[in-house]
Coordinates of C-alpha atoms and ligand atoms in Angstrom, one line a residue:
X1 CA -11.5 25.3 7.5
X2 CA -12.0 22.8 9.8
X3 CA -13.6 23.8 13.5
X4 CA -11.2 23.6 16.7
X5 CA -12.9 21.1 19.0
X6 CA -13.9 23.1 22.5
X7 CA -12.7 21.6 25.2
X8 CA -16.1 20.4 26.4
X9 CA -15.8 18.2 23.6
X10 CA -12.5 16.9 23.8
X11 CA -13.7 16.2 27.3
X12 CA -16.6 14.1 26.4
X13 CA -14.2 12.4 24.3
X14 CA -11.9 11.3 26.5
X15 CA -14.2 10.0 29.1
X16 CA -15.2 7.7 25.9
X17 CA -11.5 6.2 26.1
X18 CA -10.5 7.0 29.7
X19 CA -7.0 8.3 30.8
X20 CA -5.3 4.9 29.0
X21 CA -7.0 5.8 25.6
X22 CA -5.7 9.3 25.0
X23 CA -2.5 11.1 24.5
X24 CA -2.6 15.0 24.7
X25 CA 0.8 15.8 25.6
X26 CA 3.4 16.8 22.5
X27 CA 6.2 14.1 23.2
X28 CA 3.4 11.1 23.2
X29 CA 1.3 12.7 19.8
X30 CA 4.4 12.8 18.0
X31 CA 4.7 9.3 16.7
X32 CA 1.2 9.7 15.4
X33 CA 1.9 12.5 13.6
X34 CA 5.0 12.5 11.2
X35 CA 4.5 9.8 8.5
X36 CA 7.2 7.5 7.0
X37 CA 8.9 9.7 4.4
X38 CA 9.0 12.8 6.3
X39 CA 6.7 14.8 3.6
X40 CA 4.2 15.5 6.5
X41 CA 4.1 17.0 10.0
X42 CA 0.3 17.1 11.4
X43 CA -0.7 18.2 15.0
X44 CA -3.8 17.4 16.7
X45 CA -5.8 18.5 20.2
X46 CA -5.8 14.6 21.3
X47 CA -5.1 11.0 20.1
X48 CA -7.7 8.7 20.7
X49 CA -7.2 5.0 21.0
X50 CA -10.5 3.6 21.8
X51 CA -10.6 -0.3 23.0
X52 CA -13.9 -1.7 21.3
X53 CA -16.3 -1.0 18.5
X54 CA -18.5 0.4 21.1
X55 CA -16.2 3.1 22.2
X56 CA -15.4 3.9 18.5
X57 CA -19.3 3.9 17.8
X58 CA -19.7 6.4 21.3
X59 CA -17.1 8.9 19.8
X60 CA -18.4 9.1 16.6
X61 CA -21.8 9.9 17.7
X62 CA -19.9 12.8 19.9
X63 CA -18.2 13.7 16.7
X64 CA -21.1 14.1 14.5
X65 CA -23.0 15.7 17.3
X66 CA -20.7 18.5 17.8
X67 CA -19.1 18.6 13.7
X68 CA -16.0 17.1 15.0
X69 CA -13.4 15.9 12.8
X70 CA -11.9 12.8 13.0
X71 CA -8.9 11.4 11.1
X72 CA -8.6 7.5 11.4
X73 CA -4.9 5.8 11.4
X74 CA -3.6 2.4 11.3
X75 CA -0.4 1.7 11.6
X76 CA 0.7 5.1 10.1
X77 CA 2.9 3.9 6.7
X78 CA 0.2 5.0 4.1
X79 CA 2.4 7.2 1.4
X80 CA -0.2 9.8 0.7
X81 CA -0.5 11.7 3.9
X82 CA -4.3 10.5 4.3
X83 CA -3.8 9.3 7.9
X84 CA -1.8 12.7 9.2
X85 CA -4.5 15.3 11.0
X86 CA -3.9 19.2 10.9
X87 CA -6.2 22.0 11.8
X88 CA -7.6 20.9 14.7
X89 CA -8.4 17.4 13.4
X90 CA -9.0 14.7 15.8
X91 CA -6.8 11.7 15.4
X92 CA -8.7 8.3 16.3
X93 CA -5.5 5.4 16.3
X94 CA -7.0 1.6 16.0
X95 CA -3.5 0.6 17.5
X96 CA -5.2 -1.0 20.6
X97 CA -7.9 -3.0 18.8
X98 CA -5.6 -5.4 17.9
X99 CA -7.1 -8.8 18.9
X100 CA -7.6 -11.6 16.1
X101 CA -11.6 -13.1 17.1
X102 CA -11.3 -16.3 15.1
X103 CA -9.3 -18.0 13.2
X104 CA -10.6 -21.0 11.5
X105 CA -9.0 -23.4 9.3
X106 CA -11.5 -25.1 7.9
X107 CA -13.3 -22.2 6.3
X108 CA -10.1 -20.9 5.4
X109 CA -11.1 -17.4 7.3
X110 CA -9.9 -15.1 10.0
X111 CA -11.6 -12.1 11.6
X112 CA -9.9 -10.1 13.0
X113 CA -10.3 -6.4 15.1
X114 CA -8.7 -3.5 12.6
X115 CA -6.0 -2.5 14.3
X116 CA -4.2 -6.1 14.1
X117 CA -0.8 -5.8 12.3
X118 CA -0.5 -7.5 8.9
X119 CA 2.4 -9.8 10.3
X120 CA 0.1 -10.6 13.5
X121 CA -2.5 -11.4 10.9
X122 CA 0.2 -13.8 8.8
X123 CA 1.2 -15.6 12.0
X124 CA -2.2 -16.3 13.1
X125 CA -2.9 -18.2 9.5
X126 CA 0.4 -19.6 9.8
X127 CA -0.3 -21.1 13.3
X128 CA -3.2 -23.1 11.9
X129 CA -1.0 -24.0 8.5
X130 CA -2.8 -21.8 6.6
X131 CA -1.5 -18.3 4.5
X132 CA -3.0 -14.7 4.6
X133 CA -1.2 -14.0 1.4
X134 CA -1.3 -10.1 1.7
X135 CA 2.7 -9.2 1.8
X136 CA 4.1 -5.6 2.1
X137 CA 7.2 -4.5 2.8
X138 CA 6.0 -2.7 6.0
X139 CA 3.7 -5.9 7.1
X140 CA 5.5 -5.2 10.5
X141 CA 3.7 -1.9 10.8
X142 CA 1.0 -1.3 9.1
X143 CA -2.4 -2.6 10.7
X144 CA -5.3 -4.6 8.3
X145 CA -7.8 -1.8 9.0
X146 CA -4.9 0.5 6.9
X147 CA -4.8 -2.0 4.4
X148 CA -8.1 -2.4 3.9
X149 CA -8.5 1.7 3.4
X150 CA -5.8 1.7 0.9
X151 CA -6.8 -1.6 -1.0
X152 CA -3.1 -2.1 -0.5
X153 CA -1.6 -4.5 -3.3
X154 CA 2.0 -5.8 -2.4
X155 CA 4.1 -8.4 -4.1
X156 CA 2.0 -11.5 -4.3
X157 CA -1.1 -9.6 -6.0
X158 CA -0.4 -11.5 -9.1
X159 CA -1.3 -14.7 -7.5
X160 CA -4.0 -13.4 -4.9
X161 CA -5.3 -10.3 -5.4
X162 CA -5.3 -6.6 -3.7
X163 CA -6.5 -6.6 -0.2
X164 CA -10.2 -6.2 -1.8
X165 CA -9.8 -9.6 -3.1
X166 CA -8.9 -11.2 0.1
X167 CA -12.0 -9.6 2.4
X168 CA -15.2 -11.3 2.9
X169 CA -16.6 -9.3 5.7
X170 CA -16.6 -5.9 7.3
X171 CA -17.8 -4.1 10.5
X172 CA -17.5 -0.6 10.1
X173 CA -18.9 2.3 12.3
X174 CA -20.6 5.0 10.4
X175 CA -19.7 8.8 10.1
X176 CA -23.2 9.5 12.5
X177 CA -21.7 6.2 15.3
X178 CA -24.1 3.4 14.1
X179 CA -22.7 -0.1 13.6
X180 CA -22.7 -1.4 10.1
X181 CA -22.2 -5.1 10.7
X182 CA -21.2 -6.9 7.6
X183 CA -18.7 -9.3 9.5
X184 CA -20.2 -12.5 7.6
X185 CA -17.5 -15.5 6.3
X186 CA -19.6 -16.1 3.4
X187 CA -17.8 -16.8 -0.3
X188 CA -21.0 -16.3 -2.3
X189 CA -23.5 -13.6 -0.8
X190 CA -25.4 -11.8 -3.7
X191 CA -28.0 -10.2 -1.7
X192 CA -28.4 -6.4 -3.0
X193 CA -25.6 -4.0 -3.0
X194 CA -22.2 -4.8 -2.2
X195 CA -21.8 -2.2 0.7
X196 CA -18.2 -3.5 2.0
X197 CA -16.5 -2.7 -1.1
X198 CA -17.7 0.7 -0.8
X199 CA -15.1 1.6 2.4
X200 CA -12.3 -0.7 0.9
X201 CA -9.8 2.2 -0.5
X202 CA -12.2 4.8 1.1
X203 CA -9.3 5.9 3.1
X204 CA -11.6 6.4 6.1
X205 CA -13.5 9.0 4.3
X206 CA -16.9 7.0 4.2
X207 CA -16.5 5.3 7.6
X208 CA -14.3 3.9 10.4
X209 CA -13.4 -0.2 9.6
X210 CA -13.4 -1.6 13.0
X211 CA -13.2 -5.4 12.3
X212 CA -12.8 -7.3 9.1
X213 CA -12.9 -11.2 7.8
X214 CA -10.5 -12.2 5.6
X215 CA -9.5 -15.2 3.5
X216 CA -7.1 -17.5 3.8
X217 CA -5.7 -20.0 1.3
X218 CA -3.3 -23.1 1.5
X219 CA 0.1 -22.5 2.8
X220 CA 2.3 -23.5 -0.3
X221 CA 5.1 -26.3 0.7
X222 CA 7.7 -25.2 -1.4
X223 CA 9.2 -22.2 -3.1
X224 CA 11.0 -21.6 -6.1
X225 CA 12.5 -17.8 -6.1
X226 CA 15.0 -16.7 -8.8
X227 CA 17.1 -13.7 -9.5
X228 CA 17.9 -12.9 -12.8
X229 CA 19.5 -10.2 -15.2
X230 CA 17.7 -9.0 -18.2
X231 CA 18.9 -6.8 -21.2
X232 CA 15.6 -4.8 -20.9
X233 CA 11.7 -5.0 -19.6
X234 CA 10.3 -6.6 -23.1
X235 CA 12.6 -9.7 -22.1
X236 CA 11.1 -9.7 -18.9
X237 CA 7.8 -9.7 -19.9
X238 CA 8.5 -12.8 -22.3
X239 CA 10.2 -14.7 -18.9
X240 CA 6.6 -13.5 -17.0
X241 CA 4.5 -15.2 -19.8
X242 CA 6.9 -18.3 -19.9
X243 CA 6.7 -18.6 -16.5
X244 CA 2.9 -18.1 -15.7
X245 CA 2.6 -20.6 -18.7
X246 CA 4.6 -22.9 -17.7
X247 CA 3.9 -22.7 -13.8
X248 CA -0.1 -23.3 -14.4
X249 CA 0.2 -19.7 -13.2
X250 CA 1.6 -20.0 -10.0
X251 CA 4.3 -17.2 -10.0
X252 CA 3.2 -15.2 -6.6
X253 CA 5.5 -12.6 -7.3
X254 CA 7.2 -11.2 -10.7
X255 CA 9.2 -8.2 -9.7
X256 CA 11.2 -5.3 -12.1
X257 CA 14.8 -3.8 -10.4
X258 CA 17.0 -1.8 -12.2
X259 CA 20.8 -1.7 -11.7
X260 CA 20.5 1.8 -9.9
X261 CA 18.2 0.3 -7.6
X262 CA 20.5 -2.7 -6.6
X263 CA 23.6 -0.2 -6.3
X264 CA 22.0 2.2 -3.8
X265 CA 20.5 -1.0 -2.0
X266 CA 24.2 -3.1 -2.0
X267 CA 25.8 0.6 -1.0
X268 CA 23.3 1.9 1.8
X269 CA 21.5 -1.2 3.2
X270 CA 24.9 -3.3 3.0
X271 CA 22.6 -6.3 0.8
X272 CA 24.5 -8.4 -1.2
X273 CA 24.5 -8.4 -4.8
X274 CA 23.4 -12.0 -5.7
X275 CA 23.8 -12.1 -9.5
X276 CA 27.2 -11.8 -10.9
X277 CA 26.5 -10.5 -14.3
X278 CA 26.1 -7.1 -14.8
X279 CA 22.5 -5.8 -16.4
X280 CA 20.4 -3.1 -16.9
X281 CA 17.6 -4.7 -15.3
X282 CA 16.9 -7.4 -13.2
X283 CA 13.7 -9.6 -12.0
X284 CA 12.9 -11.4 -8.8
X285 CA 10.2 -13.8 -9.2
X286 CA 8.9 -16.7 -7.0
X287 CA 6.8 -19.1 -7.7
X288 CA 5.1 -21.8 -5.3
X289 CA 4.3 -25.4 -5.8
X290 CA 5.5 -26.3 -9.1
X291 CA 6.5 -29.8 -10.2
X292 CA 11.0 -29.9 -9.3
X293 CA 12.4 -29.1 -12.3
X294 CA 9.8 -26.5 -13.8
X295 CA 11.7 -23.6 -12.9
X296 CA 14.6 -25.1 -14.2
X297 CA 13.1 -25.6 -17.9
X298 CA 11.8 -21.7 -17.6
X299 CA 14.9 -20.5 -17.0
X300 CA 16.9 -22.7 -19.5
X301 CA 14.9 -21.4 -22.3
X302 CA 15.0 -17.9 -21.3
X303 CA 18.8 -18.5 -21.2
X304 CA 18.4 -19.9 -24.7
X305 CA 16.4 -17.3 -26.4
X306 CA 18.4 -14.3 -25.0
X307 CA 15.4 -13.2 -22.6
X308 CA 17.4 -13.8 -19.5
X309 CA 21.8 -13.0 -19.4
X310 CA 22.1 -14.8 -16.0
X311 CA 20.6 -16.1 -13.1
X312 CA 20.5 -17.6 -9.5
X313 CA 18.1 -19.8 -7.4
X314 CA 17.5 -19.8 -3.8
X315 CA 19.2 -22.8 -2.3
X316 CA 17.6 -22.6 1.2
X317 CA 15.2 -19.8 3.2
X318 CA 18.4 -18.1 4.0
X319 CA 19.4 -17.4 0.6
X320 CA 15.6 -17.0 -0.2
X321 CA 15.2 -14.3 2.2
X322 CA 18.6 -12.4 0.9
X323 CA 17.2 -12.4 -2.5
X324 CA 14.2 -10.5 -1.0
X325 CA 16.0 -8.5 0.7
X326 CA 17.3 -6.6 -2.2
X327 CA 13.6 -6.0 -3.3
X328 CA 12.6 -4.7 0.0
X329 CA 15.5 -2.4 0.9
X330 CA 14.8 -0.5 -2.2
X331 CA 12.4 1.8 -1.0
X332 CA 14.3 2.6 2.1
X333 CA 17.8 3.1 0.0
X334 CA 16.6 5.4 -1.7
X335 CA 16.4 7.9 1.0
X336 CA 20.3 8.4 0.8
X337 CA 20.1 9.6 -2.3
X338 CA 18.7 13.0 -1.4
X339 CA 14.8 13.7 -2.7
X340 CA 13.2 11.2 -4.0
X341 CA 9.9 12.2 -6.7
X342 CA 7.8 9.3 -6.3
X343 CA 4.8 7.5 -8.8
X344 CA 3.1 4.4 -7.7
X345 CA 1.4 3.8 -11.6
X346 CA 0.2 1.0 -13.5
X347 CA -0.6 0.6 -17.2
X348 CA -1.4 -2.4 -19.0
X349 CA 1.1 -5.1 -18.5
X350 CA 1.7 -5.1 -22.2
X351 CA 2.2 -1.4 -22.4
X352 CA 5.2 -1.3 -19.3
X353 CA 8.2 -1.1 -21.7
X354 CA 6.5 1.6 -23.7
X355 CA 5.5 3.4 -20.2
X356 CA 9.2 3.2 -18.8
X357 CA 10.8 4.4 -22.2
X358 CA 8.8 7.3 -22.7
X359 CA 8.5 8.3 -19.1
X360 CA 12.5 7.9 -18.3
X361 CA 13.3 10.3 -22.0
X362 CA 10.6 12.7 -20.4
X363 CA 11.9 13.2 -16.7
X364 CA 15.1 13.3 -17.9
X365 CA 14.0 15.8 -20.5
X366 CA 12.0 18.0 -17.6
X367 CA 15.3 17.9 -15.3
X368 CA 18.8 16.9 -16.7
X369 CA 21.0 14.6 -14.0
X370 CA 17.4 13.1 -12.1
X371 CA 18.2 9.2 -11.5
X372 CA 15.5 7.1 -12.6
X373 CA 14.8 4.3 -10.2
X374 CA 11.7 2.1 -11.3
X375 CA 11.3 -0.9 -10.1
X376 CA 8.3 -2.7 -8.5
X377 CA 5.3 -5.3 -9.5
X378 CA 5.7 -5.8 -13.0
X379 CA 3.5 -8.6 -12.9
X380 CA 0.6 -6.1 -12.0
X381 CA 1.7 -3.7 -14.3
X382 CA 2.4 -1.6 -11.4
X383 CA 5.7 0.4 -11.4
X384 CA 7.0 2.8 -8.8
X385 CA 8.7 5.2 -10.9
X386 CA 10.9 7.0 -8.6
X387 CA 12.8 9.9 -9.7
X388 CA 15.8 10.7 -7.3
X389 CA 17.3 14.3 -7.5
X390 CA 20.6 15.0 -9.7
X391 CA 23.5 14.5 -7.7
X392 CA 24.5 18.1 -5.2
X393 CA 21.0 20.1 -5.9
X394 CA 19.1 21.8 -2.9
X395 CA 17.0 18.2 -1.9
X396 CA 14.0 20.8 -1.0
X397 CA 14.6 23.1 -4.6
X398 CA 14.1 19.7 -6.2
X399 CA 11.1 18.3 -3.6
X400 CA 9.4 21.8 -5.0
X401 CA 9.2 20.1 -8.4
X402 CA 6.8 17.2 -7.3
X403 CA 3.9 18.3 -8.8
X404 CA 5.2 19.5 -11.8
X405 CA 7.1 16.2 -12.7
X406 CA 4.0 13.8 -11.4
X407 CA 2.4 15.9 -14.3
X408 CA 4.9 14.8 -17.0
X409 CA 4.7 11.2 -16.0
X410 CA 0.9 10.6 -15.2
X411 CA 0.4 12.3 -18.5
X412 CA 2.0 9.5 -20.0
X413 CA 0.2 7.0 -17.5
X414 CA -2.9 8.2 -18.8
X415 CA -2.2 8.1 -22.4
X416 CA -1.5 4.7 -22.1
X417 CA -4.8 4.0 -20.0
X418 CA -3.4 3.4 -17.0
X419 CA -3.7 4.7 -13.4
X420 CA -2.2 7.6 -11.4
X421 CA -2.5 5.6 -8.2
X422 CA -1.9 1.9 -8.7
X423 CA -2.0 0.6 -4.8
X424 CA -1.2 4.2 -2.3
X425 CA -4.3 5.9 -2.7
X426 CA -5.0 9.0 -2.9
X427 CA -4.9 11.0 0.4
X428 CA -4.0 14.7 0.1
X429 CA -0.9 13.8 -2.2
X430 CA -2.8 13.2 -5.3
X431 CA -6.2 15.3 -5.2
X432 CA -5.3 17.3 -7.9
X433 CA -4.9 14.6 -10.4
X434 CA -8.4 13.5 -9.2
X435 CA -9.7 16.6 -10.7
X436 CA -7.4 16.5 -13.6
X437 CA -7.7 12.5 -14.3
X438 CA -11.3 11.2 -13.2
X439 CA -14.3 11.9 -15.2
X440 CA -17.1 15.0 -14.0
X441 CA -19.3 11.8 -13.6
X442 CA -17.0 9.7 -11.2
X443 CA -16.2 12.5 -9.2
X444 CA -19.9 13.3 -9.3
X445 CA -20.8 9.8 -7.8
X446 CA -18.2 9.7 -5.5
X447 CA -19.2 13.0 -4.3
X448 CA -22.8 12.1 -3.7
X449 CA -21.9 8.8 -1.7
X450 CA -19.5 10.8 0.9
X451 CA -22.6 13.3 0.9
X452 CA -24.9 10.3 2.0
X453 CA -22.7 8.5 4.0
X454 CA -21.1 11.6 5.8
X455 CA -23.2 14.8 5.2
X456 CA -21.5 16.9 7.8
X457 CA -18.1 16.1 6.5
X458 CA -16.5 15.0 9.5
X459 CA -14.5 12.3 8.6
X460 CA -11.4 13.1 6.6
X461 CA -12.4 16.0 4.8
X462 CA -9.9 17.1 2.0
X463 CA -8.6 13.7 1.3
X464 CA -9.2 11.8 -2.0
X465 CA -11.9 14.1 -3.1
X466 CA -10.7 17.1 -4.8
Ligands
FAD1 C1 8.6 0.5 3.6 C2 6.9 0.5 2.9 C3 6.1 -0.4 2.0 C4 5.0 -0.3 1.4 N1 5.0 -1.1 0.4 C5 3.9 -0.9 0.0 C6 3.5 -2.2 -0.9 O1 4.1 -2.7 -1.4 N2 1.6 -2.2 -1.3 C7 1.2 -1.4 -1.1 O2 -0.3 -1.4 -1.4 N3 1.2 -0.2 -0.2 C8 2.7 -0.1 0.6 N4 3.2 0.3 1.6 C9 2.3 2.1 2.2 C10 1.5 1.3 3.1 O3 2.0 0.2 4.0 C11 -0.4 0.8 2.9 O4 -0.8 2.2 2.2 C12 -1.0 0.2 4.0 O5 -2.0 -0.5 3.5 C13 -1.3 1.7 4.8 O6 -1.6 0.9 6.1 P1 -1.4 1.6 7.7 O7 -1.8 1.0 8.7 O8 0.2 2.1 7.7 O9 -2.3 2.8 7.2 P2 -2.3 4.3 7.5 O10 -1.2 4.8 7.3 O11 -2.7 4.1 9.1 O12 -3.6 4.8 6.9 C14 -3.6 4.6 5.9 C15 -5.2 5.4 4.9 O13 -6.0 4.5 5.7 C16 -7.2 5.4 6.6 N5 -7.5 4.5 7.4 C17 -6.5 3.8 8.6 N6 -7.3 3.2 9.6 C18 -8.6 3.2 9.1 C19 -9.7 2.4 9.4 N7 -9.5 1.7 10.4 N8 -10.7 2.8 8.9 C20 -10.6 3.7 7.8 N9 -9.7 4.1 7.2 C21 -8.8 4.5 8.1 C22 -6.2 6.4 7.0 O14 -6.9 7.7 7.4 C23 -5.3 6.7 5.5 O15 -5.8 7.7 4.6 C24 4.5 0.5 1.7 C25 4.8 1.7 2.7 C26 6.0 1.7 3.5 C27 6.2 2.4 4.3

C-alpha cells in the first residue's frame, strides 16, 4: 500500500517545479488520470510537470528521501494502465520537456527530450529530408519517452524494427535522483553491458527516461500502397513472402484486416470501403522505393494463384491516406460496438493462420455470440485479437469476463510459442499473465534488477512485476 505523501513533501516537490509546473485542482488533473479506453481512472495528490532533467533529478531525490511513489507519464496513450496513478502516487508528466535538441542529417540521428510527441519527431526528421520510421495511430499524442518505455511497435516494424531498434542512446534519471547519461549517437559501442536496453520497455519501473538519441533512415521517394481481398490468412502469408522476395525486403507494412473490421470502420468512422469484392479478409501492405512495375507483378501473380481475390493500388497521396484510414480507424471504430476484450499477441508468422482459427473457435465456444475482430501487424506475427461483445449484452457484464477470456486466448498463444503482450507492455493489466507464463527464473532476474535500481520501490510499484 502506497504511503500518501505528506504536505511538506508535496511542498518541497512543488518548489522544484514552481507554480507553472504543478497541477493540484481536480479539473486540471483530470486529463492525466483517464486513459484512452476508459478502463482506468486514477487519482493523485499532484501532477508534477518538470521542465528539465535537473528538475526531474531533484524531484526524484526528494521522492527517494521521503519514499514517495512516482508514476511517470508521457502522452497517456498507453493501453495497459501503467501510466495511471492511484493510492496517493504522484504523477510526473514529461509533457513540458518537448525540446528537440539536435537533428543531424549526416549522422542520420536525432536527439530529443523525452516529452516530444512522436509526430513532432517525425516532422523534425522530415525537415532535413530524413525519416524517423516509428509510426503508430496514436502518433500525434504519444511521446517518445512513452514509446521507449513501452518499446512500441506499430506499422513499420517489419522493415525498421521496434522502438528499441531505433534508439542509440538514452538519458535516464535513476530512482535516487542520479542522472545516467548514455546519450551517445554511436552505432557501434561494445563497452560492457548495454544498460540503455534495460530501461527500454521497462514501463517506468527502473528509471525515468528524460532524453534519447534516435536513428533516422533515408526518406522513401515512392510508395506502393495496396489493399487486397484475400480468401484466408494462409493466402495472406503467401502474399507476404512473395512481396518480400520481389521487393528485396522493402515491405514496410503488412496489415491483416477482417471483413467485420471494415464494416465497423465504414459504419462508425465513415471510411470508404475501397475494394469492391466482399471477402473474409483483406491485407493493406506498403512497399517503398521498389522499381516501378514490381508491385503489379506481385499482384498479378497473386491473382493468378488465387491468394488474392481483388486489389486496389493507391494512385495518389490522397488515395494512399484513404487506404490507411481504413486500418488506422479500426481501433476507434470498435468503441461503438459495446465492450471489446483485447489481446495484443504475437506468434511466429507461420503459425498465425493456426492461431486465428483456434482462438476464434475457443472464444466463440467460451461465449457464443461474440464477434472476433482480429487485425494488425501480420508481417510481425502480431495480431490485435479483439473480441466485441454479443449484441444486446450488458457491457459491464461482458467486460467482467476480460481476464477469463484472456486466459482462453493466451493459453493458445503460449502453446504456439508466442507472446501474451507483443507491443503494448504489461502495466497493471497483464501482471497475472506474467505470473502464469514467465518462468520463475525470468521473474527472479527481473525482481533482482528492480531491487538494484529501485531499492525503495518508489517507481511505479505494482506495474510489470506480479
Ligand atoms: C489509437 C491508438 C493506437 C495505438 N497503436 C499502437 C501501435 O500500433 N503499436 C504500439 O506499440 N502501441 C500502440 N498504442 C499504444 C501506445 O500509443 C503506446 O504504448 C505508446 O508507446 C505509449 O506512449 P505514451 O507517450 O502515450 O506513454 P504513456 O501512456 O504516457 O506511458 C506508457 C508507459 O510508459 C511509462 N512512461 C511514460 N513516459 C516515461 C518516461 N519518460 N520514463 C519512464 N517511463 C515512462 C508510463 O509510466 C507507462 O507505464 C496505441 C494507442 C492508441 C490509443
